[in-house]
Coordinates of C-alpha atoms in Angstrom, one line a residue:
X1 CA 13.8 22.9 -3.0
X2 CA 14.8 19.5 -1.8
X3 CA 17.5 18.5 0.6
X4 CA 21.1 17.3 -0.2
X5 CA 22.1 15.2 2.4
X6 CA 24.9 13.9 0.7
X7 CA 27.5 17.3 1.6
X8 CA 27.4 20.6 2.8
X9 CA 29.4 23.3 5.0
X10 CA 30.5 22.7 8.7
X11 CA 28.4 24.0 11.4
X12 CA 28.4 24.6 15.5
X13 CA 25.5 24.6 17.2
X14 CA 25.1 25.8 21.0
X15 CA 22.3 23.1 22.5
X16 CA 20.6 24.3 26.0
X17 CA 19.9 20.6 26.7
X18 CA 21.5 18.0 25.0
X19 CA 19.8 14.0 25.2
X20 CA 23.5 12.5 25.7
X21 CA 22.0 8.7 25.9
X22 CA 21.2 8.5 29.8
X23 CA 20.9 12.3 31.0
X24 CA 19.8 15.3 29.8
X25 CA 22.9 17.5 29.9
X26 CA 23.3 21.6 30.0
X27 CA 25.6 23.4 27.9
X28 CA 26.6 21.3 25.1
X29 CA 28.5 22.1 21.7
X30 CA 27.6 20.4 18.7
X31 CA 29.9 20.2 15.4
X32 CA 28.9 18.9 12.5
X33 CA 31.2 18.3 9.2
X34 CA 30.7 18.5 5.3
X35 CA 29.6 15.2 5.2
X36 CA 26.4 15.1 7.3
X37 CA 28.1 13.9 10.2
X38 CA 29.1 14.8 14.0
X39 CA 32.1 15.6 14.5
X40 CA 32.7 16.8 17.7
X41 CA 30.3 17.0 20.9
X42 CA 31.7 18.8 24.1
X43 CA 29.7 19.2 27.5
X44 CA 30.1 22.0 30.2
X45 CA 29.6 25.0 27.7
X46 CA 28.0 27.4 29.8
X47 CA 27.5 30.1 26.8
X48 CA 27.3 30.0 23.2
X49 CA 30.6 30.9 21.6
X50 CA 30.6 33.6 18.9
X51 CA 29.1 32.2 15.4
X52 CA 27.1 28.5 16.9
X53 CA 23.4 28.5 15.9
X54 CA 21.6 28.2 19.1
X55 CA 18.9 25.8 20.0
X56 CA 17.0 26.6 23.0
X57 CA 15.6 23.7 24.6
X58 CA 15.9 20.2 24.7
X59 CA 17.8 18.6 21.8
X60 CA 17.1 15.2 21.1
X61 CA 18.5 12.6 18.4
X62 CA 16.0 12.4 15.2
X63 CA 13.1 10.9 16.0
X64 CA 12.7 7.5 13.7
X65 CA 9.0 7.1 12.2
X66 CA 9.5 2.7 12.1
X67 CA 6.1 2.1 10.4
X68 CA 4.6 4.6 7.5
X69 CA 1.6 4.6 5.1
X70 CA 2.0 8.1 3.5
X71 CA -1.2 8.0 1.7
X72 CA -3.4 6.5 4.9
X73 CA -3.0 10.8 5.8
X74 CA -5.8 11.5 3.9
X75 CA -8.2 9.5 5.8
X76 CA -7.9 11.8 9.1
X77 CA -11.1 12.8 10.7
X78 CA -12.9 10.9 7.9
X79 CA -12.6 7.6 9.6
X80 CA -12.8 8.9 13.0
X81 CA -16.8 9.3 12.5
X82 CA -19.4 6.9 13.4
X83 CA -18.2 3.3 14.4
X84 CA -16.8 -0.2 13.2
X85 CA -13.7 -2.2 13.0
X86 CA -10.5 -2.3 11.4
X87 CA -12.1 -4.3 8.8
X88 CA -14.9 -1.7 7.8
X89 CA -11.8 1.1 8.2
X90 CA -10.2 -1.0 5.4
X91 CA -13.0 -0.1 2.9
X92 CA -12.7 3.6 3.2
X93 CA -8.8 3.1 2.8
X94 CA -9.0 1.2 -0.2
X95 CA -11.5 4.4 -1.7
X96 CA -8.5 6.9 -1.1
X97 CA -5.7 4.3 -2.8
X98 CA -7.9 4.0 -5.6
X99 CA -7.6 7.6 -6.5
X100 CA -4.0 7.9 -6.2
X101 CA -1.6 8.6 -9.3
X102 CA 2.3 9.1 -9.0
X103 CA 1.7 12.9 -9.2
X104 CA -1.0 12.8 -6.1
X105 CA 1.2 10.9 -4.4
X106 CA 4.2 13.1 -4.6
X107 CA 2.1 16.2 -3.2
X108 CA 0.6 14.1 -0.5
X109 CA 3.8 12.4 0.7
X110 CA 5.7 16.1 0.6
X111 CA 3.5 17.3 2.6
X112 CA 3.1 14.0 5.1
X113 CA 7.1 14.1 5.7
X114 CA 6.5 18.0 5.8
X115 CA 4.4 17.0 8.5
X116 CA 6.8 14.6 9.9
X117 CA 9.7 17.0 10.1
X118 CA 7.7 19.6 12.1
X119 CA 7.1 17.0 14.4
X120 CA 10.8 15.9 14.7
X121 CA 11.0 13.4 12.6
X122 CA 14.4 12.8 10.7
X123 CA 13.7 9.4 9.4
X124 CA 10.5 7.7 8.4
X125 CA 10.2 3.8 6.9
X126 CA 7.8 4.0 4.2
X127 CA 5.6 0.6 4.2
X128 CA 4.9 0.5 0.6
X129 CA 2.6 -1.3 -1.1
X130 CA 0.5 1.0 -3.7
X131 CA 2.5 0.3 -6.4
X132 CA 0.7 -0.2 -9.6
X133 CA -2.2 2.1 -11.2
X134 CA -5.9 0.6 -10.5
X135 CA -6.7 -2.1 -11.9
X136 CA -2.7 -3.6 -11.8
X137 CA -1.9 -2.1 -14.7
X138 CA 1.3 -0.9 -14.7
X139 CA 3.2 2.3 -15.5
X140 CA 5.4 3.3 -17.6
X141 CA 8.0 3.3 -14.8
X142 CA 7.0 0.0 -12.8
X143 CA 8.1 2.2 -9.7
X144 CA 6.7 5.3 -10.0
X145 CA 4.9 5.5 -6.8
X146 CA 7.7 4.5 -5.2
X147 CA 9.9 6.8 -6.8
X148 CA 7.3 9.2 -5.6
X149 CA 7.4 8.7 -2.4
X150 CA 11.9 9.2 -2.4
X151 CA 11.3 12.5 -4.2
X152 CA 8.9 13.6 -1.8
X153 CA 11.2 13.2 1.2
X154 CA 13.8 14.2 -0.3
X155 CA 11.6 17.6 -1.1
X156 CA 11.1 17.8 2.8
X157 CA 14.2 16.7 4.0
X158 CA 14.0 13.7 5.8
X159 CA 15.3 10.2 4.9
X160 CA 13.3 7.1 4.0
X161 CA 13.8 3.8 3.8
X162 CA 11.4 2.5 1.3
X163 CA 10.1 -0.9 2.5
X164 CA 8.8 -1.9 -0.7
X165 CA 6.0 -4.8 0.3
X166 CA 4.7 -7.4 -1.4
X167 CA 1.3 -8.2 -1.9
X168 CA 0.1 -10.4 -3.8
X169 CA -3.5 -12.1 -2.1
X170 CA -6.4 -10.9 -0.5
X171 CA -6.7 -13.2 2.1
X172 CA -5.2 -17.4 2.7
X173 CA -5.3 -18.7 -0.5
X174 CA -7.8 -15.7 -2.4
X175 CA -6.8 -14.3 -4.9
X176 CA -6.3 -10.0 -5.2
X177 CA -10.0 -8.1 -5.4
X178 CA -10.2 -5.2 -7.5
X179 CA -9.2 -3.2 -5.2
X180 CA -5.8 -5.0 -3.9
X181 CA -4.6 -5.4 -7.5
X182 CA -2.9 -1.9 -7.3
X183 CA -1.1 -3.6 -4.7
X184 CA 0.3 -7.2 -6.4
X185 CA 3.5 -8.3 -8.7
X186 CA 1.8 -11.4 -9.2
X187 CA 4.6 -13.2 -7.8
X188 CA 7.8 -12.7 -5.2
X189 CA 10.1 -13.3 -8.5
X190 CA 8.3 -10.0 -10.3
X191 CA 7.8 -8.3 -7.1
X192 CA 11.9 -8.7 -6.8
X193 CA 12.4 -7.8 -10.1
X194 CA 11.0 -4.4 -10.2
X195 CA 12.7 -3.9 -6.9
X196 CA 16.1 -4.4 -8.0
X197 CA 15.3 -1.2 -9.9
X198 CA 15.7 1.4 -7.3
X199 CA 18.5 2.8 -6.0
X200 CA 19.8 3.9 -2.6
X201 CA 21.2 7.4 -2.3
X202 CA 22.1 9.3 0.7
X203 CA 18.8 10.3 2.2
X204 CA 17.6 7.1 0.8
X205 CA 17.8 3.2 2.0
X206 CA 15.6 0.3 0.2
X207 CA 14.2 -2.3 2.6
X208 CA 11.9 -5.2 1.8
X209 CA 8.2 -6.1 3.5
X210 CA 5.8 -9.1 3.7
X211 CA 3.0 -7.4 4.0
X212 CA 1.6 -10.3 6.3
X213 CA 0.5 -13.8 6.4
X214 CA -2.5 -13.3 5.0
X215 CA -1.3 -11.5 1.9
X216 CA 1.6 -13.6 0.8
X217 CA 1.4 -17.5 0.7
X218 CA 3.9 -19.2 2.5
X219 CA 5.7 -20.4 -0.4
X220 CA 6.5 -16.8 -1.2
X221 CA 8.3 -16.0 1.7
X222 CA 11.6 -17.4 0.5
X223 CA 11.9 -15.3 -2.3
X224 CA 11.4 -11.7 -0.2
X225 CA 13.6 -12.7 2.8
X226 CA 16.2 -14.0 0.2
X227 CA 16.6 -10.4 -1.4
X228 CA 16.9 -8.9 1.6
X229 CA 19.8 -11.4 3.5
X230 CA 21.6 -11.1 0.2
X231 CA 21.6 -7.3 0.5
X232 CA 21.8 -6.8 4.4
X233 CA 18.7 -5.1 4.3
X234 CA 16.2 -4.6 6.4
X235 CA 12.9 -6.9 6.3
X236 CA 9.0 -5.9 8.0
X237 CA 5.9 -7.4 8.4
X238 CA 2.7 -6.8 9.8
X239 CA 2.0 -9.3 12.2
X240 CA -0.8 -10.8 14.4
X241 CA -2.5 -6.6 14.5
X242 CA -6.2 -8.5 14.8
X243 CA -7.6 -11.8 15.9
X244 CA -8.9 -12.5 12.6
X245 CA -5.7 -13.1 11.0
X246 CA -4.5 -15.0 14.0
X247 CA -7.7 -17.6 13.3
X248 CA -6.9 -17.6 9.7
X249 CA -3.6 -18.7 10.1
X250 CA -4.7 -21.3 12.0
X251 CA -7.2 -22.5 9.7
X252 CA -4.8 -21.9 6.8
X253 CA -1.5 -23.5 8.3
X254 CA -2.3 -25.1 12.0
X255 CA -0.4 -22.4 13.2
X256 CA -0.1 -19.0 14.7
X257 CA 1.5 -16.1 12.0
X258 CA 4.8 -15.9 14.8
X259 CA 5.3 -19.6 14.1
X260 CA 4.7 -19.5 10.6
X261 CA 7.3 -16.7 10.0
X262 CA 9.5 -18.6 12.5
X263 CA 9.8 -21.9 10.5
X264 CA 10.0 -20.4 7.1
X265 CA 13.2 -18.0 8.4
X266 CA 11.7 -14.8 8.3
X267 CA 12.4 -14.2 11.9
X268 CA 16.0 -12.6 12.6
X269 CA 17.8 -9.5 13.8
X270 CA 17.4 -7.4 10.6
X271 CA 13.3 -8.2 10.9
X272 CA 10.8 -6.1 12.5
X273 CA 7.7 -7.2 12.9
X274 CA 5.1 -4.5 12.7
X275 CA 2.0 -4.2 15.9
X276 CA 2.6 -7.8 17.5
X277 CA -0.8 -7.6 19.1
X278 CA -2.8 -10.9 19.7
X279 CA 0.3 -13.6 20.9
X280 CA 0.8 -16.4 22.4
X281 CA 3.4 -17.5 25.0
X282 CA 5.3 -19.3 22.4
X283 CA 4.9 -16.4 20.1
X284 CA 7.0 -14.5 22.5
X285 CA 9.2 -16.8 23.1
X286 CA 10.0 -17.3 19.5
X287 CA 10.2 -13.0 18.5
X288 CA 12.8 -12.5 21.0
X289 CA 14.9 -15.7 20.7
X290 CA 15.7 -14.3 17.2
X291 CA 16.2 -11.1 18.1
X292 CA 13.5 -10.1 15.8
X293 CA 12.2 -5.9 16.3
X294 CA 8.9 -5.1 17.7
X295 CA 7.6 -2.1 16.0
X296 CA 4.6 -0.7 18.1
X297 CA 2.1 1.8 16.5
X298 CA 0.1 3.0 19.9
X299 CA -1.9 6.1 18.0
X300 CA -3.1 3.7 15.4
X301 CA -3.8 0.5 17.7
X302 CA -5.9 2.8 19.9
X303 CA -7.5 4.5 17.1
X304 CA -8.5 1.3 15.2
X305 CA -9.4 -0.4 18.5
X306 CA -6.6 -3.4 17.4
X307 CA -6.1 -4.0 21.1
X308 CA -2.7 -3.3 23.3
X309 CA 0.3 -5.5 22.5
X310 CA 2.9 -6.9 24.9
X311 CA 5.5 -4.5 24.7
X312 CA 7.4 -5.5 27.8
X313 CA 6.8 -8.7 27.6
X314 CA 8.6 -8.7 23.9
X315 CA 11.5 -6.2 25.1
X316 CA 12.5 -8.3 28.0
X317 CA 12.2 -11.8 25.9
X318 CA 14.6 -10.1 23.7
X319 CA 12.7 -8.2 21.0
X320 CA 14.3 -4.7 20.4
X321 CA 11.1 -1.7 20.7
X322 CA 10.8 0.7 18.4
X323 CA 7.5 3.0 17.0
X324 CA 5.6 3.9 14.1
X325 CA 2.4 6.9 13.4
X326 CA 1.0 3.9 10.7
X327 CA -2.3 5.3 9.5
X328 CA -1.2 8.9 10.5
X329 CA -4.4 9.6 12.9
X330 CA -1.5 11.7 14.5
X331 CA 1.9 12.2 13.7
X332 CA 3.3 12.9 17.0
X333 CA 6.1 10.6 17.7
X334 CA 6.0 11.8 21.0
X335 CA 3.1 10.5 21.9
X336 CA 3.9 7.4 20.2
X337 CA 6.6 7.2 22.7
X338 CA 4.6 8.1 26.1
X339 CA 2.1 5.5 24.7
X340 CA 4.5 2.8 25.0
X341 CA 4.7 3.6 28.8
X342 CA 1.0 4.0 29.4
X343 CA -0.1 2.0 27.2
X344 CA 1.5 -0.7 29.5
X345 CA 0.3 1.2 32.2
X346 CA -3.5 0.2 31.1
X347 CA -2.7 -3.2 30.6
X348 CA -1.0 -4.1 34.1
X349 CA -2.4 -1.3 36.4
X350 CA 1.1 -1.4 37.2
X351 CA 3.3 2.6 36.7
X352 CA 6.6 3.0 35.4
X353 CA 7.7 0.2 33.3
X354 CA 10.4 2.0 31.5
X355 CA 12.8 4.7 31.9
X356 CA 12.7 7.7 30.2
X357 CA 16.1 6.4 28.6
X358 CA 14.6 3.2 27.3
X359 CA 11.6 5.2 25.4
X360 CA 13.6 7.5 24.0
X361 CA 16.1 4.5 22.5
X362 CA 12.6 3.2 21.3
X363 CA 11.9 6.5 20.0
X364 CA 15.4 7.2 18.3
X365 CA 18.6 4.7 18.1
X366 CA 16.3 1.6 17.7
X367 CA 14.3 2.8 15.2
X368 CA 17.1 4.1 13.1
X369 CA 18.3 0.7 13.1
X370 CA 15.5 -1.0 12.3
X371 CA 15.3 1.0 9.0
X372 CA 18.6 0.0 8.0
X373 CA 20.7 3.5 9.9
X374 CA 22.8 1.9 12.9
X375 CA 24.7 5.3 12.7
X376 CA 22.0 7.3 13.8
X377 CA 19.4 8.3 16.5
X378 CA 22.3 9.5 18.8
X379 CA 24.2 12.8 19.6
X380 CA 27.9 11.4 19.2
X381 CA 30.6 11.6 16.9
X382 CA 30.5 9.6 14.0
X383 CA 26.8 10.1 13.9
X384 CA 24.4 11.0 11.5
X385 CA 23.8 14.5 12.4
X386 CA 20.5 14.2 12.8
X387 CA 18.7 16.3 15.9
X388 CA 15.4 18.0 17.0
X389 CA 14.9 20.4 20.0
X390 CA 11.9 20.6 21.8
X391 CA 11.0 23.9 23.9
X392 CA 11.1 23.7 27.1
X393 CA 8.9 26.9 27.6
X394 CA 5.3 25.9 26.2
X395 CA 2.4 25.7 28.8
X396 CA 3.1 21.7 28.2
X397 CA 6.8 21.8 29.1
X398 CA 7.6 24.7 31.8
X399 CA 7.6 24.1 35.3
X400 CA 10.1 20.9 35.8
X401 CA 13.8 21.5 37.1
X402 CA 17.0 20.6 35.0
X403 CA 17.6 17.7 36.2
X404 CA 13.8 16.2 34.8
X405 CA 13.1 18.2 31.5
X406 CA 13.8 14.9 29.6
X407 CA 10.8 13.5 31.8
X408 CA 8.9 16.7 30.8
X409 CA 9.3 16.1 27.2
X410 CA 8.6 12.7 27.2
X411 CA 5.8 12.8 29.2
X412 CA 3.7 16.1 28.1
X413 CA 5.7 17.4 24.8
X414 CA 3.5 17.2 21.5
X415 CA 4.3 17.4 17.9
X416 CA 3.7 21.3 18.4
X417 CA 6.1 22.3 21.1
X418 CA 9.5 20.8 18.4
X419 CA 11.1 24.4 17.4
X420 CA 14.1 22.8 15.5
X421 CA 14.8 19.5 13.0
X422 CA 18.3 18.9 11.9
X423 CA 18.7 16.6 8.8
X424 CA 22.2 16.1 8.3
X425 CA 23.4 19.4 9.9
X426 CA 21.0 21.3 8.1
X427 CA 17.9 22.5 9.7
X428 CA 15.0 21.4 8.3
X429 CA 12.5 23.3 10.5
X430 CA 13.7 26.6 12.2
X431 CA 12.2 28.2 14.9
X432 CA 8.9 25.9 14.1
X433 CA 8.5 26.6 10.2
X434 CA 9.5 24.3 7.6
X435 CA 12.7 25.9 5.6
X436 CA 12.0 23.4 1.8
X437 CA 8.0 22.8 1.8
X438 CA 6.4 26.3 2.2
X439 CA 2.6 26.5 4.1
X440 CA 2.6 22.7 5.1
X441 CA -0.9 22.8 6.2
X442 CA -2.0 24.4 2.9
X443 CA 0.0 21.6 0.8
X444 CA -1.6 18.9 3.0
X445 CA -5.8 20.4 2.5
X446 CA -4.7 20.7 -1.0
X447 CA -3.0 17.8 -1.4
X448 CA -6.1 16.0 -0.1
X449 CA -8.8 17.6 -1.4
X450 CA -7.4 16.6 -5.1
X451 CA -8.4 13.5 -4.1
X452 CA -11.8 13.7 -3.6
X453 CA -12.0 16.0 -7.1

């Protein structure tokens, strides 16, 4: 059964706790319309009136997933034995992408966002960049994996923006190996081409990606930022995630990535650069004069020892935060979002760097717009009505008073304590089961094991 976000029936639901922006607030009414929307949000509702759907707990805005590889899923607890670096980890990846087929991927990405709504996730950006079939050979459909990746969150009910990546080299100036061939157009003018072939629809926005300096020669650039300024849409790139690239840069162009992106206009407000790990002063300097989005992945950083960007430093030069699960060694965007804090925490030895407000605008509003949704990630009229409640009753979340359950939920929620996901005033996930993908944790084992068949 998949989702129709694009109409449906008006509902009222009776929130506990409501995340109004600043404060978590008791009481509140929530009405949504036949097109998806908010319509009306009223405080100081001490009961539920006769007919609302009650949510018990605290209700946040969706939680935006920034930074997605669907298919990286599969490589969970695999790659967490024995040791290495991000570059042996890249092997193993490239065995599971290899095995993938349009049909795979649908039942592996249905089952990821499955995965995603449970954990109260409304939104996820999909970077995508296993397009072909091994070898580069096309399909019949040049986007079918693509296209497999909208039907499968459409089948679970969230929305995607698709940032459809190009890839065309295997390192400064290589060409593709065997491997990475799935992954190339040959070019920015066919990589366009084919991507002027899919469409938007309601649950669904296309966005563009560089997949980094290392994978697309300078001289490419213009021809990926150019499709997405013409279309207003939104443009990512990995960038500076390990030294390595930083020294090939340099090698490669005299320069750090952040400056080469910065001369050759990729920089800008509708950019988000993906990890910012490994910078330089200047490289600060230049993210936030131009606005440019700072997508942090903490989970996968940690997990594939990258190293511990500089999150404040970014936010306060003038880089908008938002976060991203990445390889999916967790999909918890709750931890993603105490990370942030503690993360930072690690790095200075200093406590309490941001308000519980500011993660949760990383965790929502700013994420939303980053994907290309500036009308969602809050509980307001006019909004996408898009929500997720989080129990305040689990042996992670009891205890704290009113006034701090925000604080409680930031700080010692998980994935499993979400009871409730809203997709465009439909619930997704009731009462902590998924209503369109049935047994998620049976599609995601089989989904998997196909793979290794």
């Amino acid at each position: 059964m998949t989702a129709d976000l694009g109409g449906g029936v008006p509902r009222t639901y009776w929130l506990e706790y409501a995340w109004l922006e600043k404060s978590a607030e008791p009481g509140v009414l929530l009405r949504t319309g036949p097109d998806g929307r908010i319509h009306t949000v009223r405080t100081g509702v001490a009961a539920p009136p006769p007919g609302a759907e009650v949510l018990r707990g605290l209700t946040l805005p969706g939680l935006a997933n920034a930074h997605s590889h669907a298919f990286h899923r599969a490589l969970r607890g695999t790659v967490q034995a024995g040791a290495g670096t991000f570059w042996t980890w890249r092997e193993v990846m490239y065995s599971v992408a290899d095995r993938l087929d349009p049909d795979t991927y649908l039942a592996l990405a249905r089952a990821v966002y499955a995965e995603m709504a449970l954990a109260g996730i409304t939104v996820v950006g999909e970077f995508h960049y296993l397009h072909h079939a091994p070898g580069g050979t096309r399909y019949g459909d040049p986007n079918a994996m693509g296209e497999a990746l909208i039907e499968a969150a459409a089948d679970a009910g969230v929305r995607i923006t698709l940032l459809d990546t190009a890839y065309l080299s295997a390192g400064f100036g290589e060409p593709p190996t065997h491997h990475q061939l799935r992954f190339s157009d040959g070019s920015t003018g066919a990589w366009a081409e084919r991507v002027d072939a899919l469409r938007e629809s309601p649950h669904t926005r296309i966005g563009a990606a560089i997949h980094s300096v290392r994978a697309v020669p300078v001289d490419q650039f213009p021809a990926v930022t150019q499709w997405a300024a013409e279309r207003g849409a939104p443009l990512h790139v990995h960038v500076s995630e390990q030294p390595a690239e930083n020294e090939g840069c340099l090698r490669a162009y005299g320069c750090t990535p952040v400056r080469l992106l910065a001369d050759h206009g990729v920089l800008g407000p509708r950019t988000t650069g993906v990890h910012h790990t490994h910078l330089t002063p200047e490289d600060i300097e230049l993210i936030g004069a131009r606005s440019t989005g700072t997508c942090m992945c903490p989970t996968t950083e940690r997990d594939l020892a990258d190293g511990i960007g500089p999150a404040r430093d970014l936010q306060k030069a003038g880089s908008p935060l938002c976060l991203g699960s990445d390889s999916h060694a967790v999909i918890d965007l709750l931890e993603e979002t105490r990370a942030l804090e503690l993360n930072e925490r690690l790095r200075t030895r200093i406590r309490g760097h941001w308000t519980t407000a500011a993660l949760l605008r990383a965790a929502s509003p700013d994420g939303y717009a980053a994907l290309g949704w500036p009308d969602g990630g809050t509980l307001a009229p006019g909004a996408l009505a898009d929500f997720t409640t989080v129990a305040l009753d689990s042996v992670r979340t009891a205890g704290p008073p009113p006034r701090l359950v925000a604080e409680a939920v930031v700080f010692a929620g998980t994935a499993a304590d979400v009871r409730h996901t809203v997709v465009a005033g439909r619930h997704v996930v009731r009462d902590g089961v998924h209503t369109l993908v049935p047994e998620p944790a049976r599609a995601l084992r089989e989904a998997i094991a196909a793979l290794k068949e």
